[in-house]
Short mmCIF file of C-alpha atoms in Angstrom, two decimals:
data_model
loop_
_atom_site.label_atom_id
_atom_site.label_comp_id
_atom_site.label_asym_id
_atom_site.label_seq_id
_atom_site.Cartn_x
_atom_site.Cartn_y
_atom_site.Cartn_z
CA MET A 1 7.43 -35.09 9.93
CA VAL A 2 4.83 -32.35 10.43
CA ILE A 3 3.58 -30.37 7.44
CA PRO A 4 3.20 -26.61 8.04
CA VAL A 5 0.26 -24.98 6.32
CA HIS A 6 -0.02 -21.48 7.84
CA ASP A 7 1.39 -19.31 10.61
CA VAL A 8 -0.54 -16.92 12.84
CA ASN A 9 1.83 -14.01 12.30
CA PRO A 10 0.52 -11.31 9.95
CA ALA A 11 3.07 -9.28 7.99
CA ARG A 12 2.90 -5.51 7.74
CA ARG A 13 4.01 -5.27 4.10
CA THR A 14 3.66 -7.32 0.94
CA PRO A 15 6.53 -9.85 0.65
CA TRP A 16 7.44 -9.04 -2.92
CA VAL A 17 10.86 -10.69 -2.75
CA THR A 18 9.39 -13.93 -1.42
CA TYR A 19 6.80 -13.92 -4.20
CA ALA A 20 9.52 -13.21 -6.78
CA LEU A 21 11.68 -16.05 -5.47
CA VAL A 22 8.78 -18.49 -5.67
CA ALA A 23 7.94 -17.34 -9.20
CA ALA A 24 11.57 -17.62 -10.31
CA ASN A 25 11.91 -21.13 -8.90
CA VAL A 26 8.72 -22.30 -10.59
CA LEU A 27 9.68 -20.67 -13.90
CA VAL A 28 13.16 -22.22 -13.89
CA PHE A 29 11.69 -25.62 -13.05
CA LEU A 30 9.19 -25.43 -15.90
CA THR A 31 11.96 -24.54 -18.36
CA THR A 32 14.46 -27.13 -17.07
CA PRO A 33 14.71 -29.93 -19.65
CA GLY A 34 13.33 -33.26 -18.54
CA THR A 35 11.98 -32.32 -15.09
CA ALA A 36 8.53 -30.81 -15.55
CA GLY A 37 7.33 -33.83 -17.55
CA SER A 38 8.51 -36.95 -19.26
CA VAL A 39 7.99 -38.44 -22.69
CA ALA A 40 8.09 -42.16 -23.32
CA GLY A 41 10.10 -43.77 -26.10
CA ALA A 42 13.17 -42.37 -27.80
CA ASP A 43 12.52 -38.86 -26.49
CA GLU A 44 13.02 -40.08 -22.91
CA LEU A 45 16.73 -40.65 -23.48
CA ALA A 46 17.02 -37.30 -25.24
CA GLN A 47 15.45 -35.55 -22.25
CA LEU A 48 17.81 -37.35 -19.90
CA CYS A 49 20.83 -36.25 -21.93
CA HIS A 50 19.58 -32.66 -22.04
CA LEU A 51 18.99 -32.73 -18.28
CA GLN A 52 22.49 -34.07 -17.56
CA ALA A 53 24.06 -31.39 -19.74
CA PHE A 54 21.94 -28.67 -18.10
CA MET A 55 22.78 -29.79 -14.56
CA ASP A 56 26.51 -30.09 -15.26
CA HIS A 57 26.44 -26.52 -16.53
CA TYR A 58 24.34 -24.83 -13.82
CA ALA A 59 24.45 -27.06 -10.72
CA ALA A 60 27.05 -26.67 -7.97
CA VAL A 61 29.55 -29.53 -7.69
CA PRO A 62 31.51 -29.84 -4.42
CA ARG A 63 34.91 -30.71 -5.90
CA GLU A 64 34.57 -27.83 -8.34
CA LEU A 65 33.79 -25.41 -5.50
CA ILE A 66 36.60 -26.54 -3.19
CA HIS A 67 39.34 -27.71 -5.54
CA HIS A 68 38.28 -25.87 -8.71
CA GLN A 69 38.55 -29.18 -10.59
CA LEU A 70 36.46 -28.59 -13.68
CA PRO A 71 35.79 -31.65 -15.89
CA THR A 72 37.46 -31.89 -19.29
CA VAL A 73 34.49 -33.78 -20.80
CA VAL A 74 30.81 -33.28 -20.00
CA PRO A 75 27.50 -34.40 -21.51
CA THR A 76 26.75 -32.34 -24.60
CA GLY A 77 23.01 -32.96 -24.53
CA ASP A 78 23.13 -35.09 -27.68
CA VAL A 79 22.20 -38.75 -28.04
CA GLY A 80 24.59 -41.16 -29.72
CA VAL A 81 25.05 -44.88 -30.30
CA GLY A 82 28.20 -46.57 -29.02
CA ALA A 83 29.49 -50.07 -28.54
CA HIS A 84 27.03 -50.65 -25.69
CA GLY A 85 24.02 -49.11 -27.39
CA PRO A 86 22.45 -45.64 -27.32
CA GLY A 87 23.56 -43.14 -24.69
CA CYS A 88 24.49 -39.54 -23.99
CA VAL A 89 27.37 -38.04 -25.96
CA VAL A 90 30.21 -36.46 -23.97
CA GLY A 91 32.77 -33.98 -25.13
CA PRO A 92 34.73 -30.88 -24.13
CA PRO A 93 32.47 -28.27 -22.49
CA ALA A 94 31.26 -25.56 -24.86
CA TYR A 95 31.04 -23.05 -21.99
CA ASP A 96 33.20 -21.53 -19.28
CA LYS A 97 31.66 -22.51 -15.96
CA SER A 98 32.17 -20.39 -12.86
CA PRO A 99 31.95 -22.63 -9.76
CA GLU A 100 31.25 -19.59 -7.59
CA LEU A 101 28.32 -18.49 -9.75
CA SER A 102 27.00 -22.06 -9.93
CA VAL A 103 26.10 -21.88 -6.22
CA PHE A 104 23.64 -19.10 -7.08
CA THR A 105 22.16 -20.79 -10.16
CA ALA A 106 21.82 -24.08 -8.26
CA MET A 107 19.49 -22.37 -5.78
CA PHE A 108 16.83 -22.24 -8.50
CA LEU A 109 17.13 -25.84 -9.72
CA HIS A 110 14.97 -28.70 -8.45
CA GLY A 111 14.88 -32.39 -9.23
CA GLY A 112 11.10 -32.88 -9.25
CA TRP A 113 7.70 -31.49 -8.35
CA LEU A 114 7.85 -32.77 -4.75
CA HIS A 115 11.26 -31.15 -4.22
CA LEU A 116 10.01 -27.84 -5.64
CA LEU A 117 6.63 -27.71 -3.90
CA GLY A 118 8.05 -28.67 -0.51
CA ASN A 119 10.62 -25.90 -0.67
CA MET A 120 8.15 -23.29 -1.88
CA LEU A 121 5.66 -24.21 0.86
CA PHE A 122 8.21 -23.51 3.59
CA LEU A 123 9.38 -20.32 1.85
CA MET A 124 5.85 -18.92 1.54
CA ILE A 125 4.88 -19.68 5.14
CA PHE A 126 8.02 -18.41 6.88
CA GLY A 127 9.63 -16.06 4.36
CA ASN A 128 7.04 -13.28 4.47
CA ASN A 129 7.66 -12.43 8.13
CA VAL A 130 11.43 -12.59 7.82
CA GLU A 131 11.23 -10.28 4.80
CA ASP A 132 8.87 -8.00 6.72
CA ARG A 133 11.42 -7.69 9.55
CA MET A 134 14.51 -7.28 7.36
CA GLY A 135 13.16 -5.25 4.48
CA HIS A 136 13.15 -6.30 0.84
CA VAL A 137 16.79 -5.67 -0.10
CA ARG A 138 18.36 -7.02 3.08
CA TYR A 139 16.12 -10.06 2.92
CA PHE A 140 17.22 -10.91 -0.60
CA LEU A 141 20.89 -10.51 0.34
CA PHE A 142 20.27 -12.61 3.45
CA TYR A 143 18.66 -15.35 1.34
CA VAL A 144 21.60 -15.46 -1.07
CA VAL A 145 24.20 -15.46 1.73
CA CYS A 146 22.45 -18.37 3.45
CA GLY A 147 22.35 -20.25 0.17
CA TYR A 148 26.07 -19.72 -0.35
CA ALA A 149 26.84 -20.73 3.24
CA ALA A 150 24.83 -23.92 2.80
CA GLY A 151 26.41 -24.74 -0.56
CA TYR A 152 29.99 -24.20 0.51
CA GLY A 153 29.39 -25.80 3.89
CA PHE A 154 28.16 -28.97 2.23
CA ALA A 155 31.02 -28.86 -0.27
CA LEU A 156 33.62 -28.62 2.50
CA LEU A 157 32.21 -31.77 4.06
CA ASN A 158 32.06 -33.58 0.69
CA ASP A 159 34.97 -32.01 -1.18
CA THR A 160 35.66 -35.04 -3.42
CA SER A 161 32.06 -35.45 -4.57
CA GLY A 162 31.22 -34.95 -8.21
CA GLU A 163 27.47 -35.16 -7.67
CA PRO A 164 25.55 -31.97 -8.54
CA LEU A 165 24.05 -30.00 -5.66
CA ILE A 166 20.73 -28.36 -6.50
CA GLY A 167 17.76 -26.82 -4.74
CA ALA A 168 16.71 -23.83 -2.68
CA SER A 169 16.69 -25.87 0.54
CA GLY A 170 19.89 -24.38 1.96
CA ALA A 171 18.72 -20.79 1.50
CA ILE A 172 15.24 -21.61 2.80
CA ALA A 173 16.78 -23.34 5.83
CA GLY A 174 18.39 -19.98 6.56
CA VAL A 175 14.94 -18.38 6.45
CA LEU A 176 13.69 -20.99 8.92
CA GLY A 177 16.62 -20.30 11.24
CA ALA A 178 15.89 -16.57 11.13
CA TYR A 179 12.21 -17.17 11.85
CA LEU A 180 13.09 -19.29 14.87
CA VAL A 181 15.25 -16.47 16.27
CA LEU A 182 12.79 -13.66 15.51
CA TYR A 183 9.43 -15.33 16.18
CA PRO A 184 9.95 -18.39 18.39
CA LYS A 185 6.52 -18.01 20.04
CA ALA A 186 4.53 -17.55 16.82
CA ARG A 187 1.85 -20.18 16.35
CA VAL A 188 2.08 -22.40 13.28
CA TRP A 189 -0.71 -24.54 11.89
CA VAL A 190 0.62 -27.98 10.98
CA LEU A 191 -0.76 -31.30 9.80
CA VAL A 192 0.53 -34.25 11.80
CA PRO A 193 0.17 -37.68 10.14
CA PHE A 194 -1.41 -39.80 12.89
CA LEU A 195 -3.78 -42.28 11.21
CA ILE A 196 -5.24 -39.18 9.57
CA PHE A 197 -3.75 -35.71 9.15
CA LEU A 198 -4.41 -34.09 12.51
CA PRO A 199 -4.42 -30.24 12.49
CA LEU A 200 -2.48 -28.70 15.36
CA ARG A 201 -1.44 -25.17 16.24
CA LEU A 202 2.08 -25.35 17.66
CA PRO A 203 4.72 -22.78 18.62
CA ALA A 204 7.33 -22.08 15.96
CA TRP A 205 10.19 -23.10 18.26
CA LEU A 206 8.73 -26.60 18.46
CA VAL A 207 7.99 -26.96 14.72
CA LEU A 208 11.29 -25.54 13.50
CA GLY A 209 13.33 -27.05 16.31
CA PHE A 210 11.94 -30.47 15.44
CA TRP A 211 12.71 -29.88 11.75
CA PHE A 212 16.28 -28.85 12.52
CA GLY A 213 16.77 -31.83 14.80
CA LEU A 214 15.71 -34.20 12.02
CA GLN A 215 18.11 -32.57 9.56
CA ALA A 216 20.97 -32.86 12.05
CA VAL A 217 20.23 -36.54 12.67
CA TYR A 218 19.88 -37.32 8.99
CA SER A 219 23.06 -35.44 8.10
CA SER A 220 24.97 -37.77 10.41
CA GLY A 221 23.70 -40.73 8.39
CA HIS A 222 21.36 -42.03 11.09
CA GLY A 223 17.63 -42.62 10.88
CA VAL A 224 17.33 -42.55 7.09
CA SER A 225 18.32 -44.79 4.22
CA GLY A 226 19.76 -43.38 1.02
CA ALA A 227 20.63 -40.10 2.71
CA GLY A 228 23.13 -39.37 -0.03
CA THR A 229 20.32 -38.14 -2.31
CA VAL A 230 19.46 -35.26 0.04
CA ALA A 231 22.02 -32.70 1.21
CA TYR A 232 20.94 -32.64 4.86
CA ALA A 233 24.25 -31.08 5.90
CA ALA A 234 23.46 -28.10 3.66
CA HIS A 235 20.17 -27.66 5.53
CA VAL A 236 21.97 -27.66 8.87
CA VAL A 237 24.58 -25.11 7.75
CA GLY A 238 21.97 -22.86 6.15
CA PHE A 239 19.79 -22.97 9.26
CA VAL A 240 22.66 -22.03 11.58
CA ALA A 241 23.76 -19.26 9.22
CA GLY A 242 20.22 -17.85 9.21
CA MET A 243 20.08 -17.87 13.01
CA LEU A 244 23.40 -16.07 13.34
CA LEU A 245 22.55 -13.43 10.75
CA ALA A 246 19.12 -12.74 12.26
CA TRP A 247 20.30 -12.57 15.87
CA PRO A 248 21.15 -8.82 15.80
CA LEU A 249 17.54 -8.13 14.72
CA LYS A 250 15.98 -9.98 17.63
CA PRO A 251 15.88 -6.94 19.98
CA GLY A 252 13.00 -4.74 18.90
CA THR A 253 11.19 -7.43 16.93
CA PRO A 254 7.50 -7.13 17.83
CA PRO A 255 6.03 -10.37 19.19
CA PRO A 256 3.40 -12.15 17.10
CA PRO A 257 -0.23 -12.00 18.22
CA GLU A 258 -1.37 -14.68 20.63
CA PRO A 259 -4.32 -16.48 19.01
CA PRO A 260 -7.30 -17.36 21.18
CA GLY A 261 -8.81 -20.81 21.45
CA LEU A 262 -7.48 -24.30 21.77
CA LEU A 263 -4.15 -25.37 20.37
CA PHE A 264 -5.41 -28.66 19.02
CA GLY A 265 -8.56 -30.57 18.20
CA ARG A 266 -11.64 -29.76 16.16
CA ARG A 267 -11.82 -26.11 17.22
CA ALA A 268 -8.20 -25.60 16.21
CA ARG A 269 -8.80 -25.78 12.48
CA PRO A 270 -7.31 -22.77 10.68
CA HIS A 271 -9.42 -20.20 8.85
CA TYR A 272 -6.64 -19.35 6.38
CA SER A 273 -7.06 -15.58 6.74
CA TRP A 274 -4.00 -14.16 4.97
#
């Protein structure tokens, strides 16, 4: 998998919505119990119970979205001792959960630093140009619609699953799909792991097309073990939704500048001029 680090496609206006989305995701992650750090000993179980209760409340669950089957008992966040030792206490939910709203809140939840930073990297690199083309308000609405399409698309394919669905990946996949439609010839600096990380400047259609191809393969269950921990199908649906929504904007979209120089090798190292 290639790692994008920068695109050669300057934006005309400040991407305030993209910045706000990144800030909101980081802030929610830092305030999510049990994810930003861990504490050894008795507090570790307490953090786990708080995290389970938090996720059951705010994460999207496929069978809740499709069948509206809300659980009668959920983790309360408390720690108790039962016949098999200490564990998380369950009981009737103390809140009224809206499955429809949970798709939105789940877009700001992440399971770890790697999950968060990977998503924010892609959003920062590709989101600014999509926001520049759409405008701030339309871009935000576009982002939310892609997130909902990805969430419900995954839920339709896994309608009996009770596992929580979290992350901004579906919405960000929509941003990637829009970028591919609007700026297929833009150059993107990437790091390719080949003995060392080799810097290359590749066209966006190749970088994003390769990314989408991997998600499609993985969503079918091929080429990866333990695929159930990542909602690859949500990425595929979000990407396609982003392409379809951005297609009407393709006419009239100014082409990105063509950078001079080689596309690979020592002279191809980026200067990171934002």
